[in-house]
Short mmCIF file of N, CA and C and ligand atoms in Angstrom, two decimals:
data_model
loop_
_atom_site.label_atom_id
_atom_site.label_comp_id
_atom_site.label_asym_id
_atom_site.label_seq_id
_atom_site.Cartn_x
_atom_site.Cartn_y
_atom_site.Cartn_z
N UNK A 1 90.95 88.31 37.96
CA UNK A 1 91.02 88.83 36.59
C UNK A 1 92.42 89.37 36.32
N UNK A 2 92.77 89.41 35.05
CA UNK A 2 94.08 89.92 34.67
C UNK A 2 93.92 91.34 34.12
N UNK A 3 94.74 92.23 34.61
CA UNK A 3 94.68 93.62 34.15
C UNK A 3 96.05 94.06 33.65
N UNK A 4 95.98 95.06 32.79
CA UNK A 4 97.21 95.75 32.37
C UNK A 4 97.16 97.14 32.99
N UNK A 5 98.25 97.50 33.57
CA UNK A 5 98.30 98.75 34.32
C UNK A 5 99.61 99.44 34.00
N UNK A 6 99.54 100.73 33.78
CA UNK A 6 100.78 101.49 33.62
C UNK A 6 100.98 102.29 34.89
N UNK A 7 102.02 101.97 35.62
CA UNK A 7 102.28 102.63 36.89
C UNK A 7 103.61 103.36 36.80
N UNK A 8 103.54 104.66 36.99
CA UNK A 8 104.76 105.48 36.90
C UNK A 8 105.53 105.18 35.62
N UNK A 9 104.76 105.13 34.53
CA UNK A 9 105.31 104.95 33.17
C UNK A 9 105.85 103.54 32.90
N UNK A 10 105.60 102.60 33.79
CA UNK A 10 106.01 101.21 33.53
C UNK A 10 104.77 100.33 33.39
N UNK A 11 104.75 99.51 32.37
CA UNK A 11 103.60 98.64 32.12
C UNK A 11 103.69 97.37 32.97
N UNK A 12 102.54 96.98 33.52
CA UNK A 12 102.46 95.76 34.32
C UNK A 12 101.25 94.95 33.87
N UNK A 13 101.41 93.64 33.96
CA UNK A 13 100.28 92.73 33.73
C UNK A 13 100.12 91.95 35.03
N UNK A 14 98.94 92.08 35.63
CA UNK A 14 98.75 91.54 36.97
C UNK A 14 97.43 90.78 37.06
N UNK A 15 97.44 89.73 37.85
CA UNK A 15 96.19 89.05 38.16
C UNK A 15 95.73 89.52 39.54
N UNK A 16 94.55 90.10 39.58
CA UNK A 16 94.07 90.68 40.84
C UNK A 16 92.75 90.00 41.24
N UNK A 17 92.50 90.02 42.55
CA UNK A 17 91.25 89.47 43.07
C UNK A 17 90.11 90.45 42.83
N UNK A 18 88.90 89.95 42.79
CA UNK A 18 87.76 90.83 42.47
C UNK A 18 87.57 91.92 43.53
N UNK A 19 87.86 91.60 44.78
CA UNK A 19 87.66 92.60 45.83
C UNK A 19 88.91 93.38 46.19
N UNK A 20 89.94 93.23 45.38
CA UNK A 20 91.23 93.85 45.73
C UNK A 20 91.24 95.34 45.44
N UNK A 21 91.65 96.13 46.42
CA UNK A 21 91.75 97.58 46.22
C UNK A 21 93.07 97.91 45.54
N UNK A 22 93.06 98.98 44.76
CA UNK A 22 94.27 99.39 44.06
C UNK A 22 95.41 99.64 45.05
N UNK A 23 95.09 100.15 46.23
CA UNK A 23 96.14 100.43 47.21
C UNK A 23 96.93 99.16 47.53
N UNK A 24 96.23 98.06 47.74
CA UNK A 24 96.90 96.80 48.04
C UNK A 24 97.73 96.32 46.86
N UNK A 25 97.22 96.50 45.67
CA UNK A 25 97.97 96.10 44.48
C UNK A 25 99.29 96.86 44.41
N UNK A 26 99.20 98.16 44.62
CA UNK A 26 100.41 99.00 44.52
C UNK A 26 101.41 98.64 45.60
N UNK A 27 100.92 98.51 46.83
CA UNK A 27 101.83 98.29 47.96
C UNK A 27 102.35 96.84 48.01
N UNK A 28 101.44 95.89 47.89
CA UNK A 28 101.80 94.50 48.15
C UNK A 28 102.34 93.77 46.92
N UNK A 29 101.88 94.15 45.77
CA UNK A 29 102.35 93.45 44.57
C UNK A 29 103.49 94.19 43.88
N UNK A 30 103.41 95.52 43.88
CA UNK A 30 104.42 96.29 43.15
C UNK A 30 105.45 96.94 44.06
N UNK A 31 105.26 96.83 45.37
CA UNK A 31 106.25 97.37 46.29
C UNK A 31 106.27 98.89 46.37
N UNK A 32 105.19 99.51 45.92
CA UNK A 32 105.12 100.97 45.98
C UNK A 32 104.42 101.36 47.28
N UNK A 33 105.21 101.60 48.30
CA UNK A 33 104.66 101.84 49.64
C UNK A 33 104.49 103.33 49.95
N UNK A 34 104.67 104.17 48.93
CA UNK A 34 104.41 105.60 49.14
C UNK A 34 102.96 105.86 49.52
N UNK A 35 102.00 105.38 48.75
CA UNK A 35 100.59 105.54 49.14
C UNK A 35 100.34 104.81 50.46
N UNK A 36 99.74 105.51 51.41
CA UNK A 36 99.57 104.95 52.76
C UNK A 36 98.13 104.53 53.02
N UNK A 37 97.98 103.54 53.89
CA UNK A 37 96.64 103.19 54.34
C UNK A 37 96.44 103.77 55.73
N UNK A 38 95.33 104.48 55.89
CA UNK A 38 94.98 105.01 57.22
C UNK A 38 93.53 104.63 57.50
N UNK A 39 92.58 105.41 56.99
CA UNK A 39 91.17 105.13 57.30
C UNK A 39 90.66 103.90 56.55
N UNK A 40 91.15 103.68 55.34
CA UNK A 40 90.68 102.57 54.53
C UNK A 40 89.26 102.75 54.04
N UNK A 41 88.73 103.95 54.16
CA UNK A 41 87.32 104.20 53.80
C UNK A 41 87.14 105.39 52.86
N UNK A 42 88.22 105.87 52.27
CA UNK A 42 88.08 106.99 51.34
C UNK A 42 87.89 108.34 52.00
N UNK A 43 88.27 108.45 53.27
CA UNK A 43 87.97 109.69 53.99
C UNK A 43 89.19 110.56 54.31
N UNK A 44 90.39 110.00 54.25
CA UNK A 44 91.54 110.77 54.78
C UNK A 44 92.54 111.21 53.73
N UNK A 45 92.56 110.58 52.58
CA UNK A 45 93.45 111.00 51.50
C UNK A 45 94.87 110.45 51.56
N UNK A 46 95.20 109.68 52.59
CA UNK A 46 96.58 109.18 52.71
C UNK A 46 96.97 108.26 51.56
N UNK A 47 96.00 107.63 50.95
CA UNK A 47 96.26 106.63 49.90
C UNK A 47 96.12 107.22 48.50
N UNK A 48 96.02 108.54 48.40
CA UNK A 48 95.71 109.16 47.11
C UNK A 48 96.79 108.92 46.06
N UNK A 49 96.36 108.48 44.90
CA UNK A 49 97.23 108.37 43.73
C UNK A 49 96.49 109.04 42.56
N UNK A 50 97.18 109.24 41.46
CA UNK A 50 96.53 109.78 40.28
C UNK A 50 96.21 108.65 39.31
N UNK A 51 94.98 108.61 38.85
CA UNK A 51 94.58 107.66 37.82
C UNK A 51 94.16 108.48 36.60
N UNK A 52 94.88 108.28 35.51
CA UNK A 52 94.68 109.11 34.31
C UNK A 52 94.71 110.60 34.68
N UNK A 53 95.58 110.95 35.60
CA UNK A 53 95.82 112.35 35.95
C UNK A 53 94.95 112.91 37.05
N UNK A 54 93.94 112.16 37.48
CA UNK A 54 93.04 112.68 38.51
C UNK A 54 93.24 111.97 39.84
N UNK A 55 93.12 112.70 40.95
CA UNK A 55 93.33 112.07 42.26
C UNK A 55 92.19 111.12 42.62
N UNK A 56 92.57 109.96 43.14
CA UNK A 56 91.58 108.99 43.63
C UNK A 56 92.08 108.39 44.93
N UNK A 57 91.11 107.98 45.75
CA UNK A 57 91.45 107.26 46.98
C UNK A 57 91.65 105.80 46.60
N UNK A 58 92.89 105.37 46.59
CA UNK A 58 93.17 104.02 46.07
C UNK A 58 92.72 102.92 47.03
N UNK A 59 92.37 103.29 48.27
CA UNK A 59 91.91 102.26 49.22
C UNK A 59 90.50 101.78 48.90
N UNK A 60 89.75 102.57 48.15
CA UNK A 60 88.37 102.17 47.84
C UNK A 60 88.14 101.99 46.35
N UNK A 61 89.21 102.05 45.57
CA UNK A 61 89.08 101.84 44.13
C UNK A 61 89.49 100.41 43.80
N UNK A 62 88.59 99.68 43.16
CA UNK A 62 88.90 98.30 42.80
C UNK A 62 90.02 98.27 41.77
N UNK A 63 91.02 97.45 42.05
CA UNK A 63 92.14 97.36 41.11
C UNK A 63 91.64 96.95 39.72
N UNK A 64 90.64 96.09 39.70
CA UNK A 64 90.11 95.62 38.42
C UNK A 64 89.55 96.72 37.55
N UNK A 65 89.11 97.81 38.18
CA UNK A 65 88.52 98.91 37.41
C UNK A 65 89.58 99.79 36.76
N UNK A 66 90.84 99.53 37.07
CA UNK A 66 91.90 100.38 36.51
C UNK A 66 92.56 99.74 35.30
N UNK A 67 91.98 98.68 34.80
CA UNK A 67 92.54 98.00 33.63
C UNK A 67 92.76 98.99 32.49
N UNK A 68 94.00 99.03 31.99
CA UNK A 68 94.31 99.89 30.86
C UNK A 68 94.56 101.34 31.21
N UNK A 69 94.54 101.67 32.49
CA UNK A 69 94.69 103.07 32.88
C UNK A 69 96.09 103.36 33.40
N UNK A 70 96.40 104.66 33.48
CA UNK A 70 97.73 105.09 33.92
C UNK A 70 97.65 105.56 35.36
N UNK A 71 98.48 105.00 36.20
CA UNK A 71 98.50 105.33 37.62
C UNK A 71 99.83 106.01 37.94
N UNK A 72 99.74 107.06 38.73
CA UNK A 72 100.97 107.71 39.19
C UNK A 72 100.95 107.76 40.71
N UNK A 73 102.03 107.34 41.31
CA UNK A 73 102.17 107.39 42.76
C UNK A 73 103.27 108.40 43.10
N UNK A 74 103.44 108.63 44.40
CA UNK A 74 104.46 109.60 44.80
C UNK A 74 105.84 109.16 44.33
N UNK A 75 106.05 107.86 44.17
CA UNK A 75 107.35 107.39 43.69
C UNK A 75 107.64 107.86 42.27
N UNK A 76 106.58 108.20 41.54
CA UNK A 76 106.76 108.61 40.15
C UNK A 76 106.97 110.09 39.96
N UNK A 77 107.02 110.85 41.05
CA UNK A 77 107.15 112.30 40.90
C UNK A 77 108.57 112.73 40.60
N UNK A 78 109.51 112.30 41.41
CA UNK A 78 110.89 112.76 41.25
C UNK A 78 111.58 111.94 40.17
N UNK A 79 112.00 112.60 39.11
CA UNK A 79 112.69 111.90 38.04
C UNK A 79 114.19 111.90 38.29
N UNK A 80 114.82 110.75 38.11
CA UNK A 80 116.28 110.62 38.24
C UNK A 80 116.80 111.24 39.54
N UNK A 81 115.98 111.13 40.60
CA UNK A 81 116.45 111.60 41.90
C UNK A 81 116.22 113.07 42.16
N UNK A 82 115.77 113.82 41.16
CA UNK A 82 115.52 115.25 41.37
C UNK A 82 114.11 115.45 41.90
N UNK A 83 113.99 116.15 43.02
CA UNK A 83 112.67 116.45 43.53
C UNK A 83 111.96 117.40 42.59
N UNK A 84 110.65 117.29 42.52
CA UNK A 84 109.88 118.24 41.72
C UNK A 84 109.90 119.60 42.40
N UNK A 85 109.47 120.60 41.66
CA UNK A 85 109.39 121.95 42.23
C UNK A 85 108.49 121.95 43.46
N UNK A 86 107.41 121.21 43.39
CA UNK A 86 106.49 121.13 44.53
C UNK A 86 107.17 120.45 45.72
N UNK A 87 107.86 119.36 45.48
CA UNK A 87 108.54 118.68 46.58
C UNK A 87 109.62 119.57 47.20
N UNK A 88 110.34 120.30 46.36
CA UNK A 88 111.36 121.21 46.90
C UNK A 88 110.71 122.29 47.76
N UNK A 89 109.54 122.77 47.33
CA UNK A 89 108.84 123.78 48.12
C UNK A 89 108.38 123.20 49.46
N UNK A 90 107.98 121.93 49.46
CA UNK A 90 107.61 121.29 50.72
C UNK A 90 108.79 121.28 51.70
N UNK A 91 109.96 121.02 51.19
CA UNK A 91 111.15 121.01 52.05
C UNK A 91 111.41 122.43 52.58
N UNK A 92 111.39 123.42 51.69
CA UNK A 92 111.68 124.81 52.11
C UNK A 92 110.70 125.29 53.16
N UNK A 93 109.44 124.91 53.03
CA UNK A 93 108.39 125.43 53.93
C UNK A 93 108.11 124.52 55.12
N UNK A 94 108.92 123.49 55.29
CA UNK A 94 108.69 122.54 56.38
C UNK A 94 107.26 122.03 56.37
N UNK A 95 106.79 121.67 55.16
CA UNK A 95 105.43 121.19 54.99
C UNK A 95 105.31 119.70 55.27
N UNK A 96 106.42 119.07 55.61
CA UNK A 96 106.42 117.65 55.98
C UNK A 96 106.83 117.54 57.44
N UNK A 97 105.97 116.94 58.24
CA UNK A 97 106.36 116.70 59.64
C UNK A 97 106.44 115.18 59.84
N UNK A 98 105.39 114.52 60.28
CA UNK A 98 105.51 113.06 60.38
C UNK A 98 105.58 112.42 58.99
N UNK A 99 104.98 113.09 58.00
CA UNK A 99 105.06 112.64 56.61
C UNK A 99 104.00 111.64 56.18
N UNK A 100 103.15 111.22 57.10
CA UNK A 100 102.20 110.16 56.73
C UNK A 100 101.21 110.63 55.67
N UNK A 101 100.79 111.87 55.77
CA UNK A 101 99.83 112.40 54.80
C UNK A 101 100.50 112.84 53.51
N UNK A 102 101.83 113.02 53.54
CA UNK A 102 102.53 113.74 52.47
C UNK A 102 102.38 113.12 51.08
N UNK A 103 102.49 111.80 50.93
CA UNK A 103 102.33 111.25 49.57
C UNK A 103 100.97 111.61 48.94
N UNK A 104 99.92 111.51 49.72
CA UNK A 104 98.60 111.85 49.19
C UNK A 104 98.46 113.33 48.91
N UNK A 105 98.98 114.14 49.80
CA UNK A 105 98.90 115.59 49.63
C UNK A 105 99.68 116.01 48.37
N UNK A 106 100.85 115.44 48.19
CA UNK A 106 101.64 115.77 47.01
C UNK A 106 100.89 115.40 45.73
N UNK A 107 100.17 114.30 45.75
CA UNK A 107 99.49 113.88 44.53
C UNK A 107 98.31 114.81 44.20
N UNK A 108 97.53 115.21 45.20
CA UNK A 108 96.41 116.10 44.87
C UNK A 108 96.93 117.46 44.42
N UNK A 109 98.03 117.91 45.03
CA UNK A 109 98.56 119.22 44.62
C UNK A 109 99.26 119.14 43.26
N UNK A 110 99.87 118.02 42.97
CA UNK A 110 100.45 117.83 41.63
C UNK A 110 99.36 117.92 40.57
N UNK A 111 98.24 117.24 40.83
CA UNK A 111 97.12 117.29 39.87
C UNK A 111 96.60 118.72 39.74
N UNK A 112 96.50 119.43 40.86
CA UNK A 112 96.00 120.81 40.81
C UNK A 112 96.94 121.68 39.96
N UNK A 113 98.24 121.59 40.25
CA UNK A 113 99.19 122.47 39.56
C UNK A 113 99.31 122.12 38.08
N UNK A 114 98.99 120.88 37.72
CA UNK A 114 99.00 120.52 36.30
C UNK A 114 97.76 121.06 35.59
N UNK A 115 96.71 121.30 36.36
CA UNK A 115 95.46 121.79 35.77
C UNK A 115 95.35 123.31 35.83
N UNK A 116 95.83 123.88 36.93
CA UNK A 116 95.71 125.34 37.15
C UNK A 116 97.12 125.87 37.41
N UNK A 117 97.61 126.71 36.51
CA UNK A 117 99.02 127.11 36.64
C UNK A 117 99.26 127.99 37.86
N UNK A 118 98.33 128.89 38.16
CA UNK A 118 98.52 129.74 39.33
C UNK A 118 97.26 129.73 40.19
N UNK A 119 97.07 128.69 40.96
CA UNK A 119 95.86 128.58 41.78
C UNK A 119 95.84 129.62 42.90
N UNK A 120 94.65 129.99 43.30
CA UNK A 120 94.50 130.87 44.46
C UNK A 120 94.65 130.04 45.73
N UNK A 121 94.79 130.75 46.85
CA UNK A 121 94.87 130.02 48.12
C UNK A 121 93.59 129.21 48.34
N UNK A 122 92.45 129.79 47.97
CA UNK A 122 91.18 129.08 48.15
C UNK A 122 91.15 127.80 47.31
N UNK A 123 91.70 127.88 46.11
CA UNK A 123 91.72 126.68 45.25
C UNK A 123 92.65 125.60 45.82
N UNK A 124 93.76 126.04 46.40
CA UNK A 124 94.66 125.07 47.02
C UNK A 124 93.96 124.41 48.20
N UNK A 125 93.31 125.22 49.03
CA UNK A 125 92.63 124.64 50.21
C UNK A 125 91.49 123.73 49.78
N UNK A 126 90.81 124.09 48.71
CA UNK A 126 89.72 123.24 48.21
C UNK A 126 90.28 121.90 47.72
N UNK A 127 91.42 121.95 47.03
CA UNK A 127 92.03 120.71 46.54
C UNK A 127 92.41 119.79 47.70
N UNK A 128 92.78 120.39 48.84
CA UNK A 128 93.23 119.63 50.00
C UNK A 128 92.08 119.17 50.90
N UNK A 129 90.86 119.48 50.51
CA UNK A 129 89.72 119.24 51.40
C UNK A 129 89.58 117.77 51.79
N UNK A 130 90.04 116.87 50.95
CA UNK A 130 89.90 115.45 51.26
C UNK A 130 91.13 114.82 51.89
N UNK A 131 92.10 115.65 52.25
CA UNK A 131 93.35 115.12 52.80
C UNK A 131 93.52 115.60 54.24
N UNK A 132 93.61 114.66 55.15
CA UNK A 132 93.76 115.01 56.56
C UNK A 132 95.24 115.03 56.92
N UNK A 133 95.66 116.15 57.52
CA UNK A 133 97.01 116.25 58.08
C UNK A 133 96.87 116.60 59.55
N UNK A 134 97.44 115.75 60.39
CA UNK A 134 97.32 115.97 61.84
C UNK A 134 98.45 116.84 62.38
N UNK A 135 99.44 117.13 61.56
CA UNK A 135 100.65 117.76 62.09
C UNK A 135 100.78 119.25 61.76
N UNK A 136 100.55 119.62 60.52
CA UNK A 136 101.03 120.93 60.06
C UNK A 136 100.02 122.05 60.22
N UNK A 137 98.77 121.73 60.44
CA UNK A 137 97.76 122.79 60.43
C UNK A 137 97.51 123.32 59.04
N UNK A 138 98.10 122.69 58.04
CA UNK A 138 97.90 122.96 56.61
C UNK A 138 98.60 124.23 56.10
N UNK A 139 98.92 125.18 56.99
CA UNK A 139 99.43 126.46 56.50
C UNK A 139 100.72 126.28 55.69
N UNK A 140 101.65 125.48 56.20
CA UNK A 140 102.92 125.29 55.47
C UNK A 140 102.68 124.58 54.14
N UNK A 141 101.71 123.66 54.13
CA UNK A 141 101.40 122.94 52.89
C UNK A 141 100.85 123.92 51.85
N UNK A 142 99.94 124.78 52.28
CA UNK A 142 99.35 125.76 51.37
C UNK A 142 100.43 126.71 50.85
N UNK A 143 101.27 127.19 51.76
CA UNK A 143 102.34 128.11 51.35
C UNK A 143 103.30 127.44 50.37
N UNK A 144 103.59 126.18 50.60
CA UNK A 144 104.48 125.45 49.68
C UNK A 144 103.85 125.32 48.30
N UNK A 145 102.57 125.03 48.27
CA UNK A 145 101.90 124.87 46.97
C UNK A 145 101.88 126.19 46.21
N UNK A 146 101.59 127.28 46.90
CA UNK A 146 101.54 128.59 46.23
C UNK A 146 102.95 128.99 45.77
N UNK A 147 103.94 128.70 46.58
CA UNK A 147 105.33 129.01 46.22
C UNK A 147 105.74 128.22 44.98
N UNK A 148 105.39 126.93 44.96
CA UNK A 148 105.73 126.10 43.81
C UNK A 148 105.04 126.60 42.55
N UNK A 149 103.80 127.02 42.68
CA UNK A 149 103.07 127.53 41.52
C UNK A 149 103.75 128.79 40.98
N UNK A 150 104.18 129.66 41.88
CA UNK A 150 104.87 130.87 41.45
C UNK A 150 106.19 130.52 40.76
N UNK A 151 106.90 129.55 41.32
CA UNK A 151 108.20 129.18 40.75
C UNK A 151 108.04 128.59 39.35
N UNK A 152 107.01 127.80 39.15
CA UNK A 152 106.78 127.20 37.84
C UNK A 152 106.35 128.27 36.84
N UNK A 153 105.55 129.24 37.30
CA UNK A 153 105.02 130.26 36.40
C UNK A 153 106.08 131.30 36.01
N UNK A 154 107.11 131.47 36.83
CA UNK A 154 108.07 132.56 36.58
C UNK A 154 109.11 132.15 35.54
S1 FES B 1 93.30 105.33 53.51
FE1 FES B 1 92.30 105.81 51.66
S2 FES B 1 91.23 107.62 52.07
FE2 FES B 1 92.06 107.04 54.00
S1 FES B 2 102.69 115.74 58.26
FE1 FES B 2 101.91 114.37 59.78
S2 FES B 2 99.87 113.97 59.13
FE2 FES B 2 100.56 115.51 57.78
#
């Protein structure tokens, strides 16, 4: 089937297979390799992107179901080379180690911060519940998110 997709503010017209997952469309057809494949079953969050502003596991979302929708990947966060406030906070807090989980984590936290201007630590941890990080123990990620929220609010 042919779909129209807006990815990181650019419109695309693509022919996709019926069983094709959005993750494959983004990575293999559009060259957006920020979203990662790990579990491939919707359990780890490495492939998380935003569809119409909400986080989804792109490994289990049919590309065909995104016809006419807006997708944002980690590549769409930094405009003109400038890191977002959240990305800068990740650097300051050493919230990136191997980095494999980072694109998905950034997307769920971006969605949270766009919805809740000053989330509590519990809200940040709840938002991260579907994202597995094997490296950081989550503490630096949580601190970075809270720091970014404070910076945006001030
Ligand atoms: S690769 Fe999609 S949730 Fe794990
Ligand atoms: S930084 Fe390595 S899995 Fe999260």
